[in-house]
mmCIF file of C-alpha atoms in Angstrom:
data_model
loop_
_atom_site.group_PDB
_atom_site.id
_atom_site.type_symbol
_atom_site.label_atom_id
_atom_site.label_comp_id
_atom_site.label_asym_id
_atom_site.label_seq_id
_atom_site.Cartn_x
_atom_site.Cartn_y
_atom_site.Cartn_z
ATOM 1 C CA MET N 1 -21.118 -8.708 7.853
ATOM 2 C CA THR N 2 -23.835 -6.092 7.246
ATOM 3 C CA LEU N 3 -27.464 -6.824 8.138
ATOM 4 C CA LYS N 4 -29.690 -7.583 5.145
ATOM 5 C CA TYR N 5 -31.951 -4.591 5.657
ATOM 6 C CA HIS N 6 -28.878 -2.303 5.575
ATOM 7 C CA ASP N 7 -28.110 -3.701 2.107
ATOM 8 C CA ILE N 8 -31.712 -3.046 0.967
ATOM 9 C CA ALA N 9 -31.582 0.483 2.398
ATOM 10 C CA GLU N 10 -28.386 1.071 0.433
ATOM 11 C CA THR N 11 -30.087 -0.133 -2.771
ATOM 12 C CA ILE N 12 -32.980 2.299 -2.226
ATOM 13 C CA ARG N 13 -30.531 5.128 -1.433
ATOM 14 C CA ARG N 14 -28.639 4.448 -4.644
ATOM 15 C CA ARG N 15 -31.829 4.493 -6.707
ATOM 16 C CA ILE N 16 -32.798 7.836 -5.171
ATOM 17 C CA THR N 17 -29.334 9.263 -5.831
ATOM 18 C CA GLU N 18 -29.423 8.055 -9.458
ATOM 19 C CA GLY N 19 -32.925 9.501 -9.983
ATOM 20 C CA ALA N 20 -34.845 6.226 -10.323
ATOM 21 C CA TYR N 21 -37.043 7.427 -7.445
ATOM 22 C CA ALA N 22 -37.611 11.193 -7.817
ATOM 23 C CA ILE N 23 -37.994 13.651 -4.966
ATOM 24 C CA ALA N 24 -41.640 13.749 -3.722
ATOM 25 C CA SER N 25 -42.463 10.553 -5.660
ATOM 26 C CA ARG N 26 -44.174 7.597 -4.070
ATOM 27 C CA LEU N 27 -41.971 4.596 -3.363
ATOM 28 C CA PRO N 28 -43.197 1.231 -4.708
ATOM 29 C CA GLY N 29 -45.140 -0.714 -2.085
ATOM 30 C CA GLU N 30 -43.455 -3.140 0.290
ATOM 31 C CA PRO N 31 -44.773 -6.274 -1.502
ATOM 32 C CA VAL N 32 -43.482 -4.956 -4.852
ATOM 33 C CA LEU N 33 -40.021 -4.105 -3.450
ATOM 34 C CA ALA N 34 -39.813 -7.421 -1.571
ATOM 35 C CA ALA N 35 -40.576 -9.407 -4.740
ATOM 36 C CA GLU N 36 -38.228 -7.295 -6.875
ATOM 37 C CA LEU N 37 -35.315 -7.464 -4.434
ATOM 38 C CA GLY N 38 -35.856 -11.078 -3.390
ATOM 39 C CA VAL N 39 -36.258 -10.420 0.334
ATOM 40 C CA SER N 40 -39.059 -10.538 2.896
ATOM 41 C CA ARG N 41 -41.490 -7.706 3.518
ATOM 42 C CA HIS N 42 -40.097 -7.464 7.034
ATOM 43 C CA THR N 43 -36.625 -6.745 5.601
ATOM 44 C CA VAL N 44 -38.042 -4.056 3.299
ATOM 45 C CA LYS N 45 -39.984 -2.530 6.201
ATOM 46 C CA SER N 46 -36.806 -2.379 8.340
ATOM 47 C CA ALA N 47 -34.908 -0.711 5.483
ATOM 48 C CA ILE N 48 -37.661 1.873 5.034
ATOM 49 C CA ARG N 49 -37.689 2.638 8.752
ATOM 50 C CA LEU N 50 -33.909 3.180 8.645
ATOM 51 C CA LEU N 51 -34.297 5.636 5.748
ATOM 52 C CA GLU N 52 -37.159 7.361 7.595
ATOM 53 C CA ARG N 53 -34.858 7.963 10.567
ATOM 54 C CA GLU N 54 -32.316 9.488 8.172
ATOM 55 C CA GLY N 55 -34.999 11.795 6.761
ATOM 56 C CA VAL N 56 -34.675 10.332 3.261
ATOM 57 C CA LEU N 57 -38.212 8.867 3.240
ATOM 58 C CA GLN N 58 -41.489 9.919 4.795
ATOM 59 C CA CYS N 59 -44.363 7.526 5.496
ATOM 60 C CA ARG N 60 -47.815 9.058 5.156
ATOM 61 C CA PRO N 61 -50.699 6.997 6.604
ATOM 62 C CA ALA N 62 -53.094 5.690 3.950
ATOM 63 C CA ALA N 63 -50.965 7.361 1.251
ATOM 64 C CA GLY N 64 -47.693 5.425 1.121
ATOM 65 C CA THR N 65 -44.001 6.145 1.467
ATOM 66 C CA PHE N 66 -42.538 9.168 -0.302
ATOM 67 C CA VAL N 67 -39.033 10.329 -1.152
ATOM 68 C CA GLN N 68 -38.362 13.286 1.146
ATOM 69 C CA ARG N 69 -34.919 14.288 -0.092
ATOM 70 C CA ARG N 70 -32.058 13.007 -2.184
ATOM 71 C CA ALA N 71 -29.933 10.469 -0.320
ATOM 72 C CA ALA N 72 -26.368 11.537 0.171
ATOM 73 C CA ALA N 73 -23.767 9.175 -1.236
ATOM 74 C CA PRO N 74 -22.587 7.019 1.672
ATOM 75 C CA ARG N 75 -19.158 7.823 3.050
ATOM 76 C CA LEU N 76 -16.481 5.240 2.406
ATOM 77 C CA ILE N 77 -14.157 4.325 5.270
ATOM 78 C CA ALA N 78 -11.075 2.161 4.751
ATOM 79 C CA TYR N 79 -9.277 -0.254 7.046
ATOM 80 C CA MET N 80 -5.605 -0.670 6.080
ATOM 81 C CA ALA N 81 -3.602 -3.576 7.486
ATOM 82 C CA THR N 82 -1.039 -6.192 6.609
ATOM 83 C CA ASN N 83 -2.046 -9.842 6.341
ATOM 84 C CA VAL N 84 -5.793 -9.346 6.782
ATOM 85 C CA SER N 85 -6.234 -13.149 6.792
ATOM 86 C CA ASP N 86 -4.953 -13.078 10.390
ATOM 87 C CA PRO N 87 -7.971 -13.985 12.601
ATOM 88 C CA TYR N 88 -7.292 -10.882 14.699
ATOM 89 C CA HIS N 89 -8.000 -8.683 11.680
ATOM 90 C CA ALA N 90 -11.090 -10.727 10.807
ATOM 91 C CA ASP N 91 -12.490 -10.085 14.299
ATOM 92 C CA PHE N 92 -11.524 -6.402 14.183
ATOM 93 C CA ILE N 93 -13.054 -5.894 10.721
ATOM 94 C CA ARG N 94 -16.326 -7.526 11.814
ATOM 95 C CA HIS N 95 -16.717 -5.072 14.705
ATOM 96 C CA LEU N 96 -15.436 -2.096 12.716
ATOM 97 C CA GLN N 97 -17.943 -2.780 9.936
ATOM 98 C CA ALA N 98 -20.782 -2.722 12.455
ATOM 99 C CA ALA N 99 -19.575 0.587 13.903
ATOM 100 C CA VAL N 100 -19.114 2.139 10.461
ATOM 101 C CA GLY N 101 -22.495 0.862 9.266
ATOM 102 C CA ALA N 102 -24.168 2.466 12.284
ATOM 103 C CA GLN N 103 -22.965 5.785 10.851
ATOM 104 C CA GLN N 104 -24.510 4.961 7.445
ATOM 105 C CA ALA N 105 -21.040 4.570 5.954
ATOM 106 C CA SER N 106 -19.427 1.677 4.076
ATOM 107 C CA LEU N 107 -16.183 -0.132 4.894
ATOM 108 C CA LEU N 108 -13.429 -0.965 2.415
ATOM 109 C CA VAL N 109 -10.616 -3.294 3.497
ATOM 110 C CA ALA N 110 -7.200 -2.712 1.937
ATOM 111 C CA GLU N 111 -4.302 -5.102 2.474
ATOM 112 C CA CYS N 112 -0.867 -3.527 2.233
ATOM 113 C CA SER N 113 2.701 -4.344 3.199
ATOM 114 C CA LEU N 114 5.361 -2.980 5.505
ATOM 115 C CA SER N 115 7.033 -1.392 2.469
ATOM 116 C CA ALA N 116 6.736 2.405 2.609
ATOM 117 C CA GLU N 117 6.429 2.558 -1.190
ATOM 118 C CA GLU N 118 3.631 -0.025 -1.421
ATOM 119 C CA ASP N 119 1.921 1.525 1.584
ATOM 120 C CA ALA N 120 1.937 4.969 -0.072
ATOM 121 C CA ALA N 121 0.629 3.471 -3.335
ATOM 122 C CA CYS N 122 -2.219 1.767 -1.448
ATOM 123 C CA PHE N 123 -3.064 5.053 0.210
ATOM 124 C CA ARG N 124 -3.153 6.865 -3.157
ATOM 125 C CA ARG N 125 -5.563 4.262 -4.519
ATOM 126 C CA LEU N 126 -7.843 4.744 -1.537
ATOM 127 C CA LYS N 127 -7.872 8.501 -2.090
ATOM 128 C CA GLU N 128 -8.703 8.001 -5.758
ATOM 129 C CA ASN N 129 -11.667 5.836 -4.700
ATOM 130 C CA GLY N 130 -13.044 8.656 -2.579
ATOM 131 C CA VAL N 131 -12.238 7.290 0.882
ATOM 132 C CA ALA N 132 -13.294 9.796 3.546
ATOM 133 C CA GLY N 133 -11.141 8.392 6.354
ATOM 134 C CA ILE N 134 -8.835 5.515 7.262
ATOM 135 C CA VAL N 135 -8.469 3.231 10.265
ATOM 136 C CA TYR N 136 -4.812 2.290 10.091
ATOM 137 C CA GLY N 137 -4.145 -1.106 11.681
ATOM 138 C CA MET N 138 -0.432 -1.029 11.032
ATOM 139 C CA PRO N 139 2.711 -1.222 13.184
ATOM 140 C CA VAL N 140 4.229 2.014 14.410
ATOM 141 C CA GLY N 141 7.894 2.618 13.728
ATOM 142 C CA PRO N 142 10.111 5.651 13.207
ATOM 143 C CA GLU N 143 9.360 5.741 9.480
ATOM 144 C CA CYS N 144 5.582 5.455 9.764
ATOM 145 C CA GLY N 145 4.727 9.054 10.497
ATOM 146 C CA ASP N 146 5.470 10.342 6.998
ATOM 147 C CA ARG N 147 3.858 7.535 5.012
ATOM 148 C CA LEU N 148 0.428 9.022 4.707
ATOM 149 C CA SER N 149 -0.818 12.363 3.475
ATOM 150 C CA PRO N 150 -2.518 14.512 6.141
ATOM 151 C CA ASP N 151 -5.463 15.419 3.891
ATOM 152 C CA VAL N 152 -7.390 12.218 4.718
ATOM 153 C CA PRO N 153 -8.236 11.703 8.413
ATOM 154 C CA ILE N 154 -6.528 8.674 9.955
ATOM 155 C CA VAL N 155 -6.957 6.810 13.231
ATOM 156 C CA TRP N 156 -4.048 4.572 14.225
ATOM 157 C CA VAL N 157 -4.666 1.251 15.983
ATOM 158 C CA THR N 158 -1.428 0.313 17.678
ATOM 159 C CA GLY N 159 0.274 -0.577 20.923
ATOM 160 C CA GLY N 160 -0.148 1.980 23.686
ATOM 161 C CA ASP N 161 3.590 1.635 24.293
ATOM 162 C CA ALA N 162 4.359 3.350 20.974
ATOM 163 C CA MET N 163 1.534 5.644 19.961
ATOM 164 C CA PRO N 164 2.481 8.294 17.386
ATOM 165 C CA GLU N 165 2.423 11.880 18.556
ATOM 166 C CA LYS N 166 -0.238 14.347 17.434
ATOM 167 C CA ARG N 167 -2.474 11.686 15.902
ATOM 168 C CA ASP N 168 -5.763 10.045 16.829
ATOM 169 C CA THR N 169 -4.757 6.656 18.207
ATOM 170 C CA VAL N 170 -6.266 3.721 20.061
ATOM 171 C CA GLY N 171 -4.512 0.680 21.501
ATOM 172 C CA ILE N 172 -3.447 -1.264 24.586
ATOM 173 C CA HIS N 173 -0.204 -1.423 26.558
ATOM 174 C CA ASN N 174 1.686 -4.503 25.316
ATOM 175 C CA ALA N 175 4.280 -4.366 28.106
ATOM 176 C CA ALA N 176 1.742 -4.568 30.931
ATOM 177 C CA ALA N 177 -0.143 -7.365 29.167
ATOM 178 C CA VAL N 178 2.972 -9.492 28.586
ATOM 179 C CA ALA N 179 4.032 -8.955 32.209
ATOM 180 C CA ARG N 180 0.679 -10.421 33.308
ATOM 181 C CA LEU N 181 1.305 -13.508 31.172
ATOM 182 C CA VAL N 182 4.774 -14.038 32.662
ATOM 183 C CA LYS N 183 3.465 -13.594 36.207
ATOM 184 C CA HIS N 184 0.642 -16.053 35.506
ATOM 185 C CA LEU N 185 3.086 -18.707 34.241
ATOM 186 C CA GLN N 186 5.167 -18.274 37.375
ATOM 187 C CA GLU N 187 2.044 -18.730 39.505
ATOM 188 C CA CYS N 188 1.207 -21.894 37.538
ATOM 189 C CA GLY N 189 4.507 -23.444 38.610
ATOM 190 C CA ALA N 190 6.661 -22.811 35.536
ATOM 191 C CA GLU N 191 10.362 -22.299 36.274
ATOM 192 C CA THR N 192 11.657 -21.766 32.732
ATOM 193 C CA VAL N 193 10.077 -19.920 29.813
ATOM 194 C CA GLY N 194 10.628 -19.297 26.109
ATOM 195 C CA TYR N 195 9.237 -16.915 23.518
ATOM 196 C CA ALA N 196 7.673 -17.697 20.127
ATOM 197 C CA GLY N 197 7.720 -14.692 17.808
ATOM 198 C CA GLY N 198 6.413 -14.101 14.318
ATOM 199 C CA CYS N 199 7.056 -11.701 11.492
ATOM 200 C CA LEU N 200 3.582 -10.145 11.650
ATOM 201 C CA PRO N 201 4.028 -6.481 11.914
ATOM 202 C CA LYS N 202 7.587 -6.299 13.107
ATOM 203 C CA HIS N 203 7.126 -3.405 15.508
ATOM 204 C CA TYR N 204 4.272 -5.183 17.321
ATOM 205 C CA ASP N 205 6.374 -8.310 17.699
ATOM 206 C CA GLU N 206 9.379 -6.247 18.795
ATOM 207 C CA MET N 207 7.291 -4.522 21.485
ATOM 208 C CA ARG N 208 6.050 -7.848 22.845
ATOM 209 C CA TYR N 209 9.489 -9.486 22.608
ATOM 210 C CA ARG N 210 11.098 -6.590 24.462
ATOM 211 C CA ALA N 211 8.302 -6.735 27.050
ATOM 212 C CA PHE N 212 8.879 -10.488 27.451
ATOM 213 C CA ARG N 213 12.594 -10.029 28.140
ATOM 214 C CA ASP N 214 11.935 -7.232 30.643
ATOM 215 C CA ALA N 215 9.225 -9.196 32.454
ATOM 216 C CA VAL N 216 11.364 -12.347 32.736
ATOM 217 C CA ALA N 217 14.347 -10.314 33.941
ATOM 218 C CA ASN N 218 12.166 -9.044 36.796
ATOM 219 C CA SER N 219 10.808 -12.477 37.734
ATOM 220 C CA PRO N 220 12.200 -15.750 39.146
ATOM 221 C CA LEU N 221 11.655 -17.437 35.757
ATOM 222 C CA ARG N 222 14.722 -18.436 33.749
ATOM 223 C CA THR N 223 15.188 -18.285 30.006
ATOM 224 C CA ARG N 224 17.934 -18.899 27.452
ATOM 225 C CA PRO N 225 18.753 -17.200 24.128
ATOM 226 C CA GLU N 226 17.954 -20.434 22.250
ATOM 227 C CA TRP N 227 14.491 -20.459 23.834
ATOM 228 C CA GLN N 228 13.623 -17.126 22.234
ATOM 229 C CA VAL N 229 12.657 -18.353 18.769
ATOM 230 C CA ARG N 230 11.330 -16.158 15.947
ATOM 231 C CA THR N 231 10.503 -17.050 12.372
ATOM 232 C CA ALA N 232 9.639 -15.342 9.091
ATOM 233 C CA VAL N 233 6.796 -17.855 8.629
ATOM 234 C CA GLU N 234 3.443 -16.326 9.558
ATOM 235 C CA GLY N 235 0.527 -17.485 11.675
ATOM 236 C CA GLU N 236 -0.242 -21.110 12.473
ATOM 237 C CA ASP N 237 2.492 -22.403 10.153
ATOM 238 C CA GLY N 238 4.965 -20.184 11.989
ATOM 239 C CA GLY N 239 3.911 -21.747 15.284
ATOM 240 C CA ARG N 240 4.589 -25.217 13.877
ATOM 241 C CA VAL N 241 8.032 -24.153 12.648
ATOM 242 C CA ILE N 242 8.905 -22.695 16.047
ATOM 243 C CA MET N 243 7.747 -25.819 17.907
ATOM 244 C CA ASP N 244 9.968 -27.954 15.674
ATOM 245 C CA ARG N 245 12.912 -25.781 16.715
ATOM 246 C CA PHE N 246 12.071 -26.273 20.376
ATOM 247 C CA LEU N 247 11.689 -30.029 19.850
ATOM 248 C CA ALA N 248 15.168 -30.159 18.320
ATOM 249 C CA GLN N 249 16.668 -28.883 21.591
ATOM 250 C CA ARG N 250 17.793 -31.303 24.287
ATOM 251 C CA ILE N 251 16.604 -29.032 27.102
ATOM 252 C CA ARG N 252 13.298 -27.217 26.644
ATOM 253 C CA PRO N 253 11.397 -24.661 28.743
ATOM 254 C CA ASP N 254 8.354 -25.410 30.906
ATOM 255 C CA ALA N 255 6.315 -22.689 29.191
ATOM 256 C CA ILE N 256 6.226 -20.621 26.006
ATOM 257 C CA VAL N 257 4.796 -17.123 25.547
ATOM 258 C CA CYS N 258 3.567 -16.807 21.954
ATOM 259 C CA TYR N 259 3.404 -13.575 19.964
ATOM 260 C CA ASN N 260 -0.309 -14.084 19.241
ATOM 261 C CA ASP N 261 -3.086 -16.684 19.382
ATOM 262 C CA TRP N 262 -2.668 -17.758 15.766
ATOM 263 C CA ASN N 263 0.990 -18.499 16.439
ATOM 264 C CA ALA N 264 0.124 -20.350 19.667
ATOM 265 C CA ILE N 265 -2.496 -22.552 17.988
ATOM 266 C CA GLY N 266 0.047 -23.801 15.433
ATOM 267 C CA LEU N 267 2.647 -24.382 18.151
ATOM 268 C CA ILE N 268 0.238 -26.394 20.317
ATOM 269 C CA ARG N 269 -0.986 -28.491 17.386
ATOM 270 C CA ARG N 270 2.604 -29.392 16.500
ATOM 271 C CA ALA N 271 3.409 -30.204 20.137
ATOM 272 C CA LEU N 272 0.408 -32.536 20.402
ATOM 273 C CA GLU N 273 1.304 -34.220 17.094
ATOM 274 C CA LYS N 274 4.735 -34.978 18.557
ATOM 275 C CA GLY N 275 3.333 -36.342 21.809
ATOM 276 C CA VAL N 276 4.033 -33.320 24.032
ATOM 277 C CA ASP N 277 1.323 -32.965 26.693
ATOM 278 C CA VAL N 278 -0.101 -29.434 26.772
ATOM 279 C CA PRO N 279 -0.390 -28.241 29.527
ATOM 280 C CA GLY N 280 1.086 -31.208 31.432
ATOM 281 C CA LYS N 281 4.625 -30.901 30.006
ATOM 282 C CA LEU N 282 4.363 -27.531 28.312
ATOM 283 C CA LYS N 283 2.269 -24.490 29.190
ATOM 284 C CA VAL N 284 1.455 -22.092 26.352
ATOM 285 C CA THR N 285 -0.017 -18.591 26.220
ATOM 286 C CA GLY N 286 -1.298 -16.550 23.289
ATOM 287 C CA PHE N 287 -2.223 -12.923 22.753
ATOM 288 C CA ASP N 288 -5.347 -11.258 21.190
ATOM 289 C CA ASN N 289 -8.143 -13.610 22.383
ATOM 290 C CA ILE N 290 -9.396 -14.268 18.867
ATOM 291 C CA PHE N 291 -12.790 -15.946 18.636
ATOM 292 C CA VAL N 292 -11.471 -19.478 18.066
ATOM 293 C CA SER N 293 -9.089 -19.446 21.060
ATOM 294 C CA GLN N 294 -11.807 -20.427 23.543
ATOM 295 C CA TYR N 295 -13.000 -23.329 21.335
ATOM 296 C CA PHE N 296 -9.572 -24.689 20.352
ATOM 297 C CA GLN N 297 -8.824 -28.315 21.278
ATOM 298 C CA VAL N 298 -6.715 -26.961 24.144
ATOM 299 C CA PRO N 299 -8.565 -23.765 25.154
ATOM 300 C CA LEU N 300 -5.972 -21.032 25.087
ATOM 301 C CA THR N 301 -4.817 -18.776 27.916
ATOM 302 C CA THR N 302 -4.389 -15.367 26.319
ATOM 303 C CA ILE N 303 -4.667 -11.600 26.588
ATOM 304 C CA ASP N 304 -8.050 -10.187 25.621
ATOM 305 C CA LEU N 305 -7.449 -6.904 23.801
ATOM 306 C CA GLY N 306 -11.121 -5.960 23.834
ATOM 307 C CA ILE N 307 -11.187 -6.081 20.023
ATOM 308 C CA ALA N 308 -14.832 -4.973 19.806
ATOM 309 C CA GLN N 309 -14.141 -1.917 21.962
ATOM 310 C CA LEU N 310 -10.948 -1.061 20.051
ATOM 311 C CA ALA N 311 -12.827 -1.168 16.741
ATOM 312 C CA THR N 312 -15.758 0.859 18.071
ATOM 313 C CA THR N 313 -13.452 3.469 19.603
ATOM 314 C CA ALA N 314 -11.431 3.745 16.380
ATOM 315 C CA ALA N 315 -14.655 4.408 14.435
ATOM 316 C CA GLU N 316 -15.807 6.982 17.006
ATOM 317 C CA LEU N 317 -12.483 8.852 16.804
ATOM 318 C CA LEU N 318 -12.564 8.836 13.010
ATOM 319 C CA PHE N 319 -16.120 10.155 12.708
ATOM 320 C CA ALA N 320 -15.377 12.787 15.349
ATOM 321 C CA ARG N 321 -12.385 13.880 13.255
ATOM 322 C CA LEU N 322 -14.537 14.011 10.113
ATOM 323 C CA ALA N 323 -17.081 16.165 11.952
ATOM 324 C CA ASP N 324 -14.424 18.503 13.367
ATOM 325 C CA PRO N 325 -11.097 18.432 11.457
ATOM 326 C CA ASN N 326 -9.533 20.969 13.853
ATOM 327 C CA ARG N 327 -10.219 19.100 17.085
ATOM 328 C CA ALA N 328 -7.253 18.136 19.260
ATOM 329 C CA PRO N 329 -5.882 14.609 18.639
ATOM 330 C CA GLN N 330 -7.007 11.931 21.088
ATOM 331 C CA ARG N 331 -5.000 8.988 22.389
ATOM 332 C CA VAL N 332 -7.153 6.239 23.889
ATOM 333 C CA VAL N 333 -5.502 3.352 25.741
ATOM 334 C CA GLY N 334 -7.933 0.463 26.242
ATOM 335 C CA GLU N 335 -7.978 -2.083 29.054
ATOM 336 C CA SER N 336 -6.647 -5.553 28.326
ATOM 337 C CA ARG N 337 -7.270 -8.554 30.555
ATOM 338 C CA LEU N 338 -5.737 -11.934 31.190
ATOM 339 C CA VAL N 339 -8.077 -14.793 30.203
ATOM 340 C CA VAL N 340 -6.963 -18.070 31.796
ATOM 341 C CA ARG N 341 -7.837 -21.370 30.125
ATOM 342 C CA TRP N 342 -6.565 -24.935 29.992
ATOM 343 C CA SER N 343 -3.377 -24.323 27.956
ATOM 344 C CA THR N 344 -1.700 -23.260 31.218
ATOM 345 C CA GLY N 345 -3.384 -25.957 33.316
ATOM 346 C CA VAL N 346 -6.136 -23.810 34.803
ATOM 347 C CA GLY N 347 -9.869 -24.055 34.064
ATOM 348 C CA SER N 348 -11.787 -26.737 32.216
ATOM 349 C CA ALA N 349 -10.115 -29.335 30.011
ATOM 350 C CA LYS N 350 -13.442 -30.173 28.368
ATOM 351 C CA LEU N 351 -13.769 -29.301 24.721
ATOM 352 C CA GLY N 352 -16.593 -27.604 22.898
ATOM 353 C CA MET N 353 -18.442 -24.365 23.530
ATOM 354 C CA LYS N 354 -19.873 -25.164 26.961
ATOM 355 C CA GLY N 355 -16.621 -26.593 28.275
ATOM 356 C CA ALA N 356 -14.543 -23.725 26.992
ATOM 357 C CA LYS N 357 -16.894 -21.131 28.415
ATOM 358 C CA ARG N 358 -16.806 -22.774 31.843
ATOM 359 C CA GLY N 359 -13.018 -22.799 31.707
ATOM 360 C CA ASP N 360 -12.638 -19.032 31.248
ATOM 361 C CA HIS N 361 -11.216 -17.017 34.142
ATOM 362 C CA SER N 362 -10.609 -13.302 33.555
ATOM 363 C CA TYR N 363 -8.232 -10.992 35.393
ATOM 364 C CA SER N 364 -7.782 -7.283 34.703
#
């Protein structure tokens, strides 16, 4: 969400660009603009100060505010991703918008699919709309490298385990993060463990599923093929579907590692509806540390990706590429951390913001 004064500054910029306020002309006074735009004088003042810092306006004491130069059309940055309703994307977009806005640019969100044809069509539409650069929050697979034209700068946000070569990328190591979850469950007393996987970008899920199998193979925990359940149903509904499949089994694991927090929330809700005590009878972990995970009815043990830092770093890489198209590609691997909450039996069982906050324990 952009701050209100940024929106007012954009309105003034547009009027200057369209010629409504000519170069060297005096801007209407703050009370006039505030009444016309339906905002407070303080908001107008903040917008004017922003445009002063950009050199678009100049305030002259006792004379007023004057148009110094024509405002450049703001750059348009796009965020491409599948299933942007996923709370992870909502969190990422919120932080990315702030980072893009700090560069006096605007953010466009484009939802696309895992189909190469639809992906390419989405990219063409973005180019036609004058997008200057793209943050590409998509899975990385062998076919991904040729999807997009090289004439628009792109930063990839992906798993550090599978970063594309010769491209600006930012991400975290899924394998190390999943290994921390498995070790934590072992330390919490679990002896058997399952996996709940979704269809959200298939390469992400595949990385985490492969990491789960490797981590369990190198631990005392036991698993079974029937405890590794994946579904084509997305998000919270997918978690409910997976829990029903576990409930249908005569023997069930002590713990379940979920593909992401959204998946885990649905799984836990279904377990509680069916009388399964979480974490007493079943320990559950998520992945992403979305905003709601700490305030969920069973605060969720998860992996914090550092979403704010990922988004900020992606924006920094993209604007650096725009400023210097010939610079060497950068690959940035962020730090993830294990956040322990009540869903694995550690921390505070109390609900609400204060209880959830007290129940957080972080481990790098």
